[in-house]
Every structure is written in C-alpha cells, then in structure tokens.
PDB file of C-alpha atoms in Angstrom:
ATOM      1  CA  MET A 106      -1.327   3.029  -1.542  1.00  0.00           C
ATOM      2  CA  PHE A 107       1.745   3.171  -4.328  1.00  0.00           C
ATOM      3  CA  ILE A 108       2.243  -0.736  -4.371  1.00  0.00           C
ATOM      4  CA  VAL A 109      -1.400  -1.505  -4.974  1.00  0.00           C
ATOM      5  CA  ILE A 110      -1.450   1.180  -7.883  1.00  0.00           C
ATOM      6  CA  GLY A 111       2.051   0.264  -9.051  1.00  0.00           C
ATOM      7  CA  ILE A 112       0.801  -3.388  -9.545  1.00  0.00           C
ATOM      8  CA  MET A 113      -2.139  -2.551 -11.299  1.00  0.00           C
ATOM      9  CA  PHE A 114      -0.401  -0.636 -13.704  1.00  0.00           C
ATOM     10  CA  ALA A 115       2.033  -3.414 -14.018  1.00  0.00           C
ATOM     11  CA  GLY A 116      -1.198  -5.482 -14.563  1.00  0.00           C
ATOM     12  CA  VAL A 117      -2.177  -2.978 -17.680  1.00  0.00           C
ATOM     13  CA  SER A 118       0.806  -2.394 -19.755  1.00  0.00           C
ATOM     14  CA  CYS A 119       1.187  -6.310 -19.600  1.00  0.00           C
ATOM     15  CA  GLY A 120      -2.173  -6.776 -20.399  1.00  0.00           C
ATOM     16  CA  TYR A 121      -1.766  -4.179 -23.124  1.00  0.00           C
ATOM     17  CA  LEU A 122       1.373  -5.883 -24.552  1.00  0.00           C
ATOM     18  CA  PHE A 123      -0.822  -9.455 -24.678  1.00  0.00           C
ATOM     19  CA  ARG A 124      -4.083  -8.065 -26.179  1.00  0.00           C
ATOM     20  CA  LYS A 125      -3.790  -9.692 -29.252  1.00  0.00           C
ATOM     21  CA  ARG A 126      -3.235 -13.563 -27.023  1.00  0.00           C
ATOM     22  CA  ASN A 127      -6.497 -15.039 -27.607  1.00  0.00           C
ATOM     23  CA  GLU A 128      -5.998 -17.016 -24.330  1.00  0.00           C
ATOM     24  CA  PHE A 129      -6.070 -14.079 -21.625  1.00  0.00           C
ATOM     25  CA  GLN A 130      -9.440 -12.687 -23.500  1.00  0.00           C
ATOM     26  CA  ASN A 131     -11.343 -15.058 -20.384  1.00  0.00           C
ATOM     27  CA  LEU A 132      -9.571 -13.559 -17.520  1.00  0.00           C
ATOM     28  CA  GLY A 133     -12.918 -12.398 -15.861  1.00  0.00           C
ATOM     29  CA  LYS A 134     -13.387 -15.833 -14.977  1.00  0.00           C
ATOM     30  CA  VAL A 135      -9.749 -16.369 -13.094  1.00  0.00           C
ATOM     31  CA  ILE A 136     -10.732 -12.863 -11.579  1.00  0.00           C
ATOM     32  CA  PHE A 137     -13.791 -14.496 -10.240  1.00  0.00           C
ATOM     33  CA  TYR A 138     -11.694 -17.136  -8.605  1.00  0.00           C
ATOM     34  CA  VAL A 139      -9.344 -15.123  -6.931  1.00  0.00           C
ATOM     35  CA  ILE A 140     -12.150 -12.899  -5.599  1.00  0.00           C
ATOM     36  CA  CYS A 141     -13.848 -16.028  -4.181  1.00  0.00           C
ATOM     37  CA  LEU A 142     -10.959 -17.412  -2.295  1.00  0.00           C
ATOM     38  CA  LEU A 143     -10.381 -13.786  -0.939  1.00  0.00           C
ATOM     39  CA  LEU A 144     -13.809 -13.241   0.354  1.00  0.00           C
ATOM     40  CA  PHE A 145     -13.466 -16.602   1.625  1.00  0.00           C
ATOM     41  CA  LEU A 146     -10.853 -15.712   3.788  1.00  0.00           C
ATOM     42  CA  LEU A 147     -12.246 -12.671   4.866  1.00  0.00           C
ATOM     43  CA  GLY A 148     -15.284 -14.466   5.900  1.00  0.00           C
ATOM     44  CA  LEU A 149     -12.916 -16.662   7.885  1.00  0.00           C
ATOM     45  CA  SER A 150     -11.385 -13.968   9.492  1.00  0.00           C
ATOM     46  CA  VAL A 151     -14.980 -12.072  10.203  1.00  0.00           C
ATOM     47  CA  GLY A 152     -16.361 -15.299  11.527  1.00  0.00           C
ATOM     48  CA  HIS A 153     -13.501 -16.160  13.686  1.00  0.00           C
ATOM     49  CA  ASN A 154     -13.521 -12.605  14.980  1.00  0.00           C
ATOM     50  CA  GLU A 155     -16.126 -12.673  17.642  1.00  0.00           C
ATOM     51  CA  GLU A 156     -16.262  -8.914  18.559  1.00  0.00           C
ATOM     52  CA  ILE A 157     -17.157  -8.492  14.956  1.00  0.00           C
ATOM     53  CA  ILE A 158     -20.019 -11.247  15.200  1.00  0.00           C
ATOM     54  CA  ARG A 159     -21.376  -9.604  18.262  1.00  0.00           C
ATOM     55  CA  ASN A 160     -21.229  -6.236  16.765  1.00  0.00           C
ATOM     56  CA  LEU A 161     -22.875  -7.378  13.140  1.00  0.00           C
ATOM     57  CA  SER A 162     -25.962  -5.683  13.648  1.00  0.00           C
ATOM     58  CA  THR A 163     -24.550  -2.315  14.142  1.00  0.00           C
ATOM     59  CA  LEU A 164     -21.783  -2.475  11.310  1.00  0.00           C
ATOM     60  CA  GLY A 165     -24.939  -3.465   9.333  1.00  0.00           C
ATOM     61  CA  LEU A 166     -26.721  -0.420  10.351  1.00  0.00           C
ATOM     62  CA  GLU A 167     -23.461   1.897   9.678  1.00  0.00           C
ATOM     63  CA  ALA A 168     -23.353  -0.005   6.306  1.00  0.00           C
ATOM     64  CA  PHE A 169     -26.659   0.847   5.254  1.00  0.00           C
ATOM     65  CA  LEU A 170     -26.607   4.350   6.313  1.00  0.00           C
ATOM     66  CA  ILE A 171     -23.100   4.915   4.198  1.00  0.00           C
ATOM     67  CA  ALA A 172     -24.867   3.134   1.459  1.00  0.00           C
ATOM     68  CA  PHE A 173     -28.033   5.027   1.424  1.00  0.00           C
ATOM     69  CA  VAL A 174     -26.336   8.572   1.730  1.00  0.00           C
ATOM     70  CA  ALA A 175     -23.600   7.897  -1.007  1.00  0.00           C
ATOM     71  CA  THR A 176     -26.675   6.506  -3.454  1.00  0.00           C
ATOM     72  CA  ALA A 177     -28.498   9.689  -2.693  1.00  0.00           C
ATOM     73  CA  GLY A 178     -25.341  11.707  -2.951  1.00  0.00           C
ATOM     74  CA  SER A 179     -24.567  10.609  -6.607  1.00  0.00           C
ATOM     75  CA  VAL A 180     -27.881  10.373  -7.842  1.00  0.00           C
ATOM     76  CA  LEU A 181     -28.373  14.136  -6.850  1.00  0.00           C
ATOM     77  CA  ALA A 182     -25.574  14.788  -8.855  1.00  0.00           C
ATOM     78  CA  ALA A 183     -26.679  12.575 -11.474  1.00  0.00           C
ATOM     79  CA  TRP A 184     -29.797  14.376 -11.707  1.00  0.00           C
ATOM     80  CA  GLY A 185     -28.023  18.049 -11.822  1.00  0.00           C
ATOM     81  CA  VAL A 186     -25.442  16.963 -14.553  1.00  0.00           C
ATOM     82  CA  TYR A 187     -28.862  15.531 -16.383  1.00  0.00           C
ATOM     83  CA  SER A 188     -31.004  18.738 -16.433  1.00  0.00           C
ATOM     84  CA  PHE A 189     -28.044  20.820 -17.292  1.00  0.00           C
ATOM     85  CA  PHE A 190     -26.024  18.871 -19.774  1.00  0.00           C
ATOM     86  CA  PHE A 191     -28.239  15.901 -21.218  1.00  0.00           C
ATOM     87  CA  LYS A 192     -31.738  17.096 -21.023  1.00  0.00           C
ATOM     88  CA  PRO A 193     -33.054  17.990 -24.235  1.00  0.00           C
ATOM     89  CA  LYS A 194     -34.052  21.655 -24.654  1.00  0.00           C
ATOM     90  CA  ARG A 195     -37.833  22.850 -25.263  1.00  0.00           C
ATOM     91  CA  ARG A 196     -36.776  26.112 -26.863  1.00  0.00           C
ATOM     92  CA  ALA A 197     -33.891  26.276 -29.158  1.00  0.00           C
TER      93      ALA A 197
ATOM     94  CA  MET B 715     -26.881 -11.311 -10.465  1.00  0.00           C
ATOM     95  CA  LYS B 716     -25.707 -15.198 -10.074  1.00  0.00           C
ATOM     96  CA  GLY B 717     -21.617 -14.427  -9.708  1.00  0.00           C
ATOM     97  CA  SER B 718     -22.696 -11.787  -6.998  1.00  0.00           C
ATOM     98  CA  LEU B 719     -24.674 -14.635  -5.062  1.00  0.00           C
ATOM     99  CA  THR B 720     -21.706 -17.103  -5.750  1.00  0.00           C
ATOM    100  CA  ILE B 721     -19.512 -14.378  -4.513  1.00  0.00           C
ATOM    101  CA  VAL B 722     -21.488 -13.836  -1.293  1.00  0.00           C
ATOM    102  CA  ALA B 723     -21.976 -17.426  -0.696  1.00  0.00           C
ATOM    103  CA  PHE B 724     -18.011 -17.721  -0.271  1.00  0.00           C
ATOM    104  CA  PHE B 725     -18.267 -14.982   2.339  1.00  0.00           C
ATOM    105  CA  ILE B 726     -21.018 -16.421   4.507  1.00  0.00           C
ATOM    106  CA  ALA B 727     -19.549 -19.884   3.993  1.00  0.00           C
ATOM    107  CA  GLY B 728     -16.129 -18.232   5.229  1.00  0.00           C
ATOM    108  CA  CYS B 729     -18.209 -16.450   8.147  1.00  0.00           C
ATOM    109  CA  LEU B 730     -19.691 -19.554   9.179  1.00  0.00           C
ATOM    110  CA  ILE B 731     -16.586 -21.877   8.884  1.00  0.00           C
ATOM    111  CA  GLY B 732     -14.642 -19.359  11.081  1.00  0.00           C
ATOM    112  CA  TRP B 733     -17.552 -18.994  13.953  1.00  0.00           C
ATOM    113  CA  GLY B 734     -17.567 -22.835  14.400  1.00  0.00           C
ATOM    114  CA  HIS B 735     -13.811 -23.069  14.475  1.00  0.00           C
ATOM    115  CA  LEU B 736     -13.778 -25.409  11.748  1.00  0.00           C
ATOM    116  CA  LEU B 737     -10.759 -24.656  10.377  1.00  0.00           C
ATOM    117  CA  PRO B 738      -7.388 -23.833  12.487  1.00  0.00           C
ATOM    118  CA  SER B 739      -7.125 -20.354  13.597  1.00  0.00           C
ATOM    119  CA  SER B 740      -4.001 -19.849  11.569  1.00  0.00           C
ATOM    120  CA  TRP B 741      -5.947 -19.842   8.525  1.00  0.00           C
ATOM    121  CA  ALA B 742      -8.403 -16.729   9.865  1.00  0.00           C
ATOM    122  CA  GLU B 743      -4.896 -14.708  10.679  1.00  0.00           C
ATOM    123  CA  ASN B 744      -4.769 -13.725   7.033  1.00  0.00           C
ATOM    124  CA  ASP B 745      -1.477 -11.938   6.655  1.00  0.00           C
ATOM    125  CA  ARG B 746      -0.652 -14.022   3.963  1.00  0.00           C
ATOM    126  CA  SER B 747      -3.544 -12.788   2.141  1.00  0.00           C
ATOM    127  CA  ILE B 748      -1.669  -9.550   0.888  1.00  0.00           C
ATOM    128  CA  TYR B 749      -0.004 -11.502  -1.782  1.00  0.00           C
ATOM    129  CA  ALA B 750      -3.638 -12.809  -2.786  1.00  0.00           C
ATOM    130  CA  LEU B 751      -4.388  -9.352  -2.727  1.00  0.00           C
ATOM    131  CA  TYR B 752      -1.197  -8.226  -5.060  1.00  0.00           C
ATOM    132  CA  LEU B 753      -2.110 -10.848  -7.493  1.00  0.00           C
ATOM    133  CA  LEU B 754      -5.840  -9.777  -7.884  1.00  0.00           C
ATOM    134  CA  MET B 755      -4.752  -6.095  -8.431  1.00  0.00           C
ATOM    135  CA  PHE B 756      -2.602  -7.647 -11.343  1.00  0.00           C
ATOM    136  CA  LEU B 757      -5.312  -9.713 -12.819  1.00  0.00           C
ATOM    137  CA  VAL B 758      -7.355  -6.498 -12.818  1.00  0.00           C
ATOM    138  CA  GLY B 759      -5.250  -4.466 -14.081  1.00  0.00           C
ATOM    139  CA  PHE B 760      -4.209  -7.054 -16.967  1.00  0.00           C
ATOM    140  CA  GLY B 761      -7.842  -7.192 -17.655  1.00  0.00           C
ATOM    141  CA  ILE B 762      -8.260  -3.408 -18.463  1.00  0.00           C
ATOM    142  CA  GLY B 763      -5.058  -3.658 -20.558  1.00  0.00           C
ATOM    143  CA  SER B 764      -5.877  -6.203 -22.698  1.00  0.00           C
ATOM    144  CA  ASP B 765      -9.863  -5.601 -23.442  1.00  0.00           C
ATOM    145  CA  ARG B 766      -9.459  -4.808 -26.909  1.00  0.00           C
ATOM    146  CA  LYS B 767     -13.440  -3.046 -26.778  1.00  0.00           C
ATOM    147  CA  LEU B 768     -11.088  -0.187 -24.776  1.00  0.00           C
ATOM    148  CA  LYS B 769      -9.902   1.461 -28.235  1.00  0.00           C
ATOM    149  CA  GLU B 770     -13.245   1.600 -29.782  1.00  0.00           C
ATOM    150  CA  LEU B 771     -15.202   2.689 -26.596  1.00  0.00           C
ATOM    151  CA  LEU B 772     -12.545   5.570 -26.403  1.00  0.00           C
ATOM    152  CA  ALA B 773     -12.794   6.438 -30.027  1.00  0.00           C
ATOM    153  CA  ASN B 774     -16.633   7.100 -29.385  1.00  0.00           C
ATOM    154  CA  LEU B 775     -16.193   9.014 -26.121  1.00  0.00           C
ATOM    155  CA  ARG B 776     -17.541  12.636 -26.582  1.00  0.00           C
ATOM    156  CA  PRO B 777     -16.120  14.884 -23.651  1.00  0.00           C
ATOM    157  CA  ARG B 778     -19.712  15.603 -21.991  1.00  0.00           C
ATOM    158  CA  PHE B 779     -19.782  11.868 -21.148  1.00  0.00           C
ATOM    159  CA  LEU B 780     -17.060  12.441 -18.631  1.00  0.00           C
ATOM    160  CA  LEU B 781     -19.385  14.431 -16.550  1.00  0.00           C
ATOM    161  CA  ILE B 782     -21.149  11.393 -15.756  1.00  0.00           C
ATOM    162  CA  PRO B 783     -18.390   9.452 -13.955  1.00  0.00           C
ATOM    163  CA  ALA B 784     -17.521  12.731 -12.305  1.00  0.00           C
ATOM    164  CA  ALA B 785     -21.056  13.284 -10.700  1.00  0.00           C
ATOM    165  CA  THR B 786     -20.591   9.845  -9.419  1.00  0.00           C
ATOM    166  CA  VAL B 787     -17.536  10.285  -7.714  1.00  0.00           C
ATOM    167  CA  LEU B 788     -18.324  13.612  -6.387  1.00  0.00           C
ATOM    168  CA  GLY B 789     -21.546  12.491  -5.700  1.00  0.00           C
ATOM    169  CA  THR B 790     -20.643   9.832  -3.801  1.00  0.00           C
ATOM    170  CA  LEU B 791     -17.302  11.591  -1.671  1.00  0.00           C
ATOM    171  CA  VAL B 792     -19.318  14.465  -0.469  1.00  0.00           C
ATOM    172  CA  ALA B 793     -22.343  12.636   0.961  1.00  0.00           C
ATOM    173  CA  SER B 794     -19.989  10.065   2.504  1.00  0.00           C
ATOM    174  CA  ALA B 795     -17.959  12.761   4.141  1.00  0.00           C
ATOM    175  CA  LEU B 796     -21.062  13.988   5.382  1.00  0.00           C
ATOM    176  CA  VAL B 797     -22.603  10.641   7.031  1.00  0.00           C
ATOM    177  CA  SER B 798     -19.002  10.674   8.501  1.00  0.00           C
ATOM    178  CA  PHE B 799     -20.553  13.115  11.142  1.00  0.00           C
ATOM    179  CA  LEU B 800     -23.435  10.556  12.670  1.00  0.00           C
ATOM    180  CA  PHE B 801     -19.966   8.225  13.616  1.00  0.00           C
ATOM    181  CA  SER B 802     -17.848   8.562  16.345  1.00  0.00           C
ATOM    182  CA  LYS B 803     -16.087   5.510  15.798  1.00  0.00           C
ATOM    183  CA  TRP B 804     -14.730   6.202  12.031  1.00  0.00           C
ATOM    184  CA  ASN B 805     -13.362   9.421  10.976  1.00  0.00           C
ATOM    185  CA  MET B 806     -13.935  11.186   7.505  1.00  0.00           C
ATOM    186  CA  PHE B 807     -11.637   9.359   5.338  1.00  0.00           C
ATOM    187  CA  GLU B 808     -12.729   5.794   6.694  1.00  0.00           C
ATOM    188  CA  CYS B 809     -16.155   6.707   5.637  1.00  0.00           C
ATOM    189  CA  MET B 810     -14.804   8.347   2.180  1.00  0.00           C
ATOM    190  CA  ALA B 811     -12.733   4.957   1.705  1.00  0.00           C
ATOM    191  CA  VAL B 812     -16.077   2.798   2.174  1.00  0.00           C
ATOM    192  CA  GLY B 813     -18.041   4.926   0.121  1.00  0.00           C
ATOM    193  CA  SER B 814     -15.158   5.171  -2.717  1.00  0.00           C
ATOM    194  CA  GLY B 815     -16.123   1.115  -3.246  1.00  0.00           C
ATOM    195  CA  PHE B 816     -18.738   2.259  -5.736  1.00  0.00           C
ATOM    196  CA  ALA B 817     -20.791  -0.963  -5.331  1.00  0.00           C
ATOM    197  CA  TYR B 818     -17.434  -3.009  -5.924  1.00  0.00           C
ATOM    198  CA  TYR B 819     -18.113  -4.740  -2.615  1.00  0.00           C
ATOM    199  CA  SER B 820     -15.533  -7.698  -3.284  1.00  0.00           C
ATOM    200  CA  LEU B 821     -12.540  -5.397  -3.989  1.00  0.00           C
ATOM    201  CA  SER B 822     -13.386  -2.515  -1.558  1.00  0.00           C
ATOM    202  CA  SER B 823     -13.431  -4.767   1.159  1.00  0.00           C
ATOM    203  CA  ILE B 824     -10.395  -6.763   0.925  1.00  0.00           C
ATOM    204  CA  LEU B 825      -8.469  -3.507  -0.256  1.00  0.00           C
ATOM    205  CA  ILE B 826      -9.779  -2.051   2.923  1.00  0.00           C
ATOM    206  CA  THR B 827      -8.995  -4.776   4.974  1.00  0.00           C
ATOM    207  CA  GLU B 828      -5.404  -5.147   4.254  1.00  0.00           C
ATOM    208  CA  MET B 829      -4.479  -1.648   3.985  1.00  0.00           C
ATOM    209  CA  LYS B 830      -6.300  -0.544   7.182  1.00  0.00           C
ATOM    210  CA  THR B 831      -4.424  -3.455   9.407  1.00  0.00           C
ATOM    211  CA  ALA B 832      -1.652  -1.233   9.710  1.00  0.00           C
ATOM    212  CA  THR B 833      -2.876   1.714  10.899  1.00  0.00           C
ATOM    213  CA  LEU B 834      -6.076   0.484  12.685  1.00  0.00           C
ATOM    214  CA  GLY B 835      -4.805  -2.825  13.505  1.00  0.00           C
ATOM    215  CA  PRO B 836      -6.410  -5.849  12.592  1.00  0.00           C
ATOM    216  CA  GLN B 837      -9.170  -5.754  14.691  1.00  0.00           C
ATOM    217  CA  LEU B 838     -10.980  -2.708  13.592  1.00  0.00           C
ATOM    218  CA  ALA B 839      -9.656  -3.047  10.079  1.00  0.00           C
ATOM    219  CA  ALA B 840     -11.652  -6.067   9.335  1.00  0.00           C
ATOM    220  CA  GLU B 841     -14.756  -4.433  11.091  1.00  0.00           C
ATOM    221  CA  LEU B 842     -14.095  -1.399   8.558  1.00  0.00           C
ATOM    222  CA  GLY B 843     -13.890  -3.976   5.927  1.00  0.00           C
ATOM    223  CA  THR B 844     -17.048  -5.957   6.822  1.00  0.00           C
ATOM    224  CA  ILE B 845     -18.987  -2.432   6.538  1.00  0.00           C
ATOM    225  CA  ALA B 846     -17.401  -1.649   3.090  1.00  0.00           C
ATOM    226  CA  LEU B 847     -18.781  -5.145   1.819  1.00  0.00           C
ATOM    227  CA  MET B 848     -22.146  -4.561   3.339  1.00  0.00           C
ATOM    228  CA  ALA B 849     -22.497  -0.787   2.425  1.00  0.00           C
ATOM    229  CA  ASN B 850     -21.325  -1.650  -1.254  1.00  0.00           C
ATOM    230  CA  LEU B 851     -23.734  -5.072  -1.574  1.00  0.00           C
ATOM    231  CA  PHE B 852     -26.486  -2.614  -0.524  1.00  0.00           C
ATOM    232  CA  ARG B 853     -25.828   0.228  -2.986  1.00  0.00           C
ATOM    233  CA  GLU B 854     -25.874  -2.844  -5.855  1.00  0.00           C
ATOM    234  CA  ILE B 855     -29.572  -3.618  -4.033  1.00  0.00           C
ATOM    235  CA  ILE B 856     -30.397  -0.248  -4.505  1.00  0.00           C
ATOM    236  CA  THR B 857     -29.779   0.254  -7.606  1.00  0.00           C
ATOM    237  CA  LEU B 858     -30.929  -3.051  -8.979  1.00  0.00           C
ATOM    238  CA  LEU B 859     -34.206  -2.781  -6.792  1.00  0.00           C
ATOM    239  CA  PHE B 860     -34.801   1.068  -7.293  1.00  0.00           C
ATOM    240  CA  ALA B 861     -33.962   1.381 -10.711  1.00  0.00           C
ATOM    241  CA  PRO B 862     -37.532   2.290 -12.228  1.00  0.00           C
ATOM    242  CA  LEU B 863     -37.969   4.741  -9.345  1.00  0.00           C
ATOM    243  CA  LEU B 864     -34.933   6.767  -9.577  1.00  0.00           C
ATOM    244  CA  VAL B 865     -35.396   7.149 -13.679  1.00  0.00           C
ATOM    245  CA  LYS B 866     -38.784   8.513 -12.817  1.00  0.00           C
ATOM    246  CA  TRP B 867     -37.835  11.265 -10.347  1.00  0.00           C
ATOM    247  CA  PHE B 868     -34.199  12.083 -11.157  1.00  0.00           C
ATOM    248  CA  GLY B 869     -33.560  10.903 -15.160  1.00  0.00           C
ATOM    249  CA  PRO B 870     -31.992   8.692 -16.749  1.00  0.00           C
ATOM    250  CA  LEU B 871     -28.433   9.218 -15.773  1.00  0.00           C
ATOM    251  CA  SER B 872     -29.450   8.515 -12.105  1.00  0.00           C
ATOM    252  CA  PRO B 873     -29.016   4.808 -11.725  1.00  0.00           C
ATOM    253  CA  ILE B 874     -25.856   4.973 -14.007  1.00  0.00           C
ATOM    254  CA  CYS B 875     -24.583   7.095 -10.980  1.00  0.00           C
ATOM    255  CA  ALA B 876     -25.959   4.997  -8.689  1.00  0.00           C
ATOM    256  CA  GLY B 877     -24.884   1.683  -9.700  1.00  0.00           C
ATOM    257  CA  GLY B 878     -21.063   2.978  -9.709  1.00  0.00           C
ATOM    258  CA  ALA B 879     -18.529   0.480 -10.961  1.00  0.00           C
ATOM    259  CA  THR B 880     -21.423  -2.133 -11.698  1.00  0.00           C
ATOM    260  CA  THR B 881     -22.740  -0.581 -14.585  1.00  0.00           C
ATOM    261  CA  MET B 882     -20.923  -2.463 -17.030  1.00  0.00           C
ATOM    262  CA  ASP B 883     -22.299  -6.069 -15.872  1.00  0.00           C
ATOM    263  CA  THR B 884     -24.491  -6.565 -13.008  1.00  0.00           C
ATOM    264  CA  THR B 885     -26.960  -3.436 -12.986  1.00  0.00           C
ATOM    265  CA  LEU B 886     -26.627  -3.035 -17.345  1.00  0.00           C
ATOM    266  CA  PRO B 887     -29.407  -4.885 -17.590  1.00  0.00           C
ATOM    267  CA  VAL B 888     -31.731  -2.810 -15.519  1.00  0.00           C
ATOM    268  CA  ILE B 889     -30.190   0.345 -16.918  1.00  0.00           C
ATOM    269  CA  GLY B 890     -30.718  -0.716 -20.589  1.00  0.00           C
ATOM    270  CA  ARG B 891     -34.532  -1.381 -19.527  1.00  0.00           C
ATOM    271  CA  TYR B 892     -35.245   1.618 -17.259  1.00  0.00           C
ATOM    272  CA  SER B 893     -32.803   4.784 -18.556  1.00  0.00           C
ATOM    273  CA  GLY B 894     -33.200   3.073 -22.102  1.00  0.00           C
ATOM    274  CA  LYS B 895     -31.015   1.456 -24.959  1.00  0.00           C
ATOM    275  CA  GLU B 896     -29.351   4.598 -26.117  1.00  0.00           C
ATOM    276  CA  TYR B 897     -27.868   4.572 -22.530  1.00  0.00           C
ATOM    277  CA  VAL B 898     -25.966   1.285 -22.508  1.00  0.00           C
ATOM    278  CA  PHE B 899     -22.790   2.748 -23.941  1.00  0.00           C
ATOM    279  CA  ILE B 900     -22.811   5.572 -21.595  1.00  0.00           C
ATOM    280  CA  ALA B 901     -23.354   2.787 -18.687  1.00  0.00           C
ATOM    281  CA  VAL B 902     -20.634   0.735 -20.453  1.00  0.00           C
ATOM    282  CA  PHE B 903     -18.157   3.331 -20.466  1.00  0.00           C
ATOM    283  CA  HIS B 904     -18.880   4.988 -17.167  1.00  0.00           C
ATOM    284  CA  GLY B 905     -18.323   1.358 -15.362  1.00  0.00           C
ATOM    285  CA  ILE B 906     -15.339   0.551 -16.897  1.00  0.00           C
ATOM    286  CA  LEU B 907     -13.998   4.169 -15.578  1.00  0.00           C
ATOM    287  CA  ILE B 908     -15.451   4.152 -11.937  1.00  0.00           C
ATOM    288  CA  ASP B 909     -14.063   0.270 -11.897  1.00  0.00           C
ATOM    289  CA  PHE B 910     -10.668   1.691 -12.674  1.00  0.00           C
ATOM    290  CA  SER B 911     -11.244   4.577 -10.018  1.00  0.00           C
ATOM    291  CA  VAL B 912     -12.148   2.214  -7.225  1.00  0.00           C
ATOM    292  CA  THR B 913      -8.282   1.179  -6.348  1.00  0.00           C
ATOM    293  CA  PHE B 914      -7.110   4.864  -6.446  1.00  0.00           C
ATOM    294  CA  PHE B 915      -9.693   6.264  -4.298  1.00  0.00           C
ATOM    295  CA  VAL B 916      -9.954   3.337  -1.710  1.00  0.00           C
ATOM    296  CA  SER B 917      -6.214   3.295  -1.103  1.00  0.00           C
ATOM    297  CA  PHE B 918      -6.048   7.016  -1.430  1.00  0.00           C
ATOM    298  CA  PHE B 919      -8.083   7.584   1.746  1.00  0.00           C
ATOM    299  CA  CYS B 920      -6.954   4.225   3.245  1.00  0.00           C
ATOM    300  CA  SER B 921      -3.522   5.988   3.383  1.00  0.00           C
ATOM    301  CA  LEU B 922      -4.976   9.335   4.761  1.00  0.00           C
TER     302      LEU B 922
END
C-alpha cells in the first residue's frame, strides 16, 4: 500500500516541479496508453483463466450488485447533502 | 466515451487472445506487470502535480463544496460494506475495495488484482479484479444512462456523486446538461478529488 501511494506522491512532486514545461501537458495520452496496455495484460490473464471464464456470469452479477448498491448509497448521500446545504431556502 | 470504449476493447481483445491461447502462457502470468502499475501510479501523480488548473480550482473552492466528495465516499463505502453481507465468498473489505474504485474501472481493477495476489493468491485476486472492472464500468454506465432521472428524483448533486471519479471527463457532459451549467465547476473539482482518493482507498482496503 505504502509503495503505491509513495510512488504516486513522488509523481505529484515531480509533476509540480515540471509544471511550467509544456511538453508534459498532454500526459493524459501517455497514461491512456499505459492503461490500455495494463488492461490488455489483465484481459490476457482473465481469458487464460478457465475458472473465471466459466464463472463470468456469476462474477458479472456480483459486480452489478456492488455497482447498483454503491451508486444508490452515494446518490442518497448526495440527496441528503443537497437538501440540507444546497437547496435554495423558500423562507428567509 | 470513445476513450472508455477503446480501453474496454483492449481488455476484451486480451480476454479473447488469452482464451484462445494465441500467445505463450508466460504472457498471462503477469508478475512483471506490477512495474507497469508503478509507472502508471507515477504518471497519474505527475499529471495531478503538473496540472495548471489545480491552483485556480483550489482558489475558487468553498468549504461546503467538500461535502459533495465526502457524500460520494461515505455513501459508497457504507453501501459497499452492507452489500458484502449478500456474499459468502468476499468479505466486507474486499467489497469496499471494489466500491472505492468510484467508477475508475481501469485503475481500480489493476490495483486490486496486483495487491490482492499476495494475500488471496492469483486466482481469487484475478476474480476480484474482474469484478472491480465490471462493477466500476457499470457505475459509469448507470450514471450516463440515468442522470436525468437521478436529477429529477434526488436533486442536481446526485449524478455527481454517482459518477465518482469520472465527473471530470466522461460523465461531465451529462452532468452539465441535466444538473445545470452551474454544477460543471463542482463536478470537475469533485472528479479530481475522487480520482486522487481511489488509490488511497483501494490500496487501504486491499491491505486490510
């Protein structure tokens, strides 16, 4: 955990030092390529793994449940924050 | 949206090639991809550090705006913890690690697969990583499709909290359209903060 976060912070500090250099401003593209490569590799190991391919529908259902409930939780929290702190008051 | 489709296409291409055994199997045993992950984390950090808009954004920040990312994080984590009671295979922290991808499906699935290999073994780690990929992809799709209904039922902040880390790029157009132009700034600020927090929360829950 600390290695990953440490590396990210090293990146933040280097990025801050080089923030005036224009050649680093479209880093998003490089990140995009690295993500494509990593997901291709993840896909390779998933496709290679017969256990996962056999259970894909179960995994998909579990994923959908987590996604639905997690989204619902944040939406309810958003509704609470909006009603208490952001909604224009009718009476002053 | 086009970017997301490309990323998913790369994943599916990888799946098909792995499934058909088209590449030597040593490629699929990705014990070296951890270094690619480290490179990615460095680049993500670099991108945040060198962003010139960051200063401007922080200058315009009002304290109550921080309640919105707090709602996203709290709502997601409580709900993910509750949903874990439905599963016997995954414990609470594993579900919370999946939930704290906050729709950033690429980064969260890679992080979970790499970090969980040590404790769960490669098989279960790859399964949890696949769940994280699909769950966070579903979250982005739910936000894109249901933004108008969410605004109607739960107010203009709801698609922002639902969109998680994607509210500064892929889901920003629908937020601007259905929540209103005045929420675009909040959405960008929220997206940057959540984006940053994905690494923390995912690696934190993976280490528990």
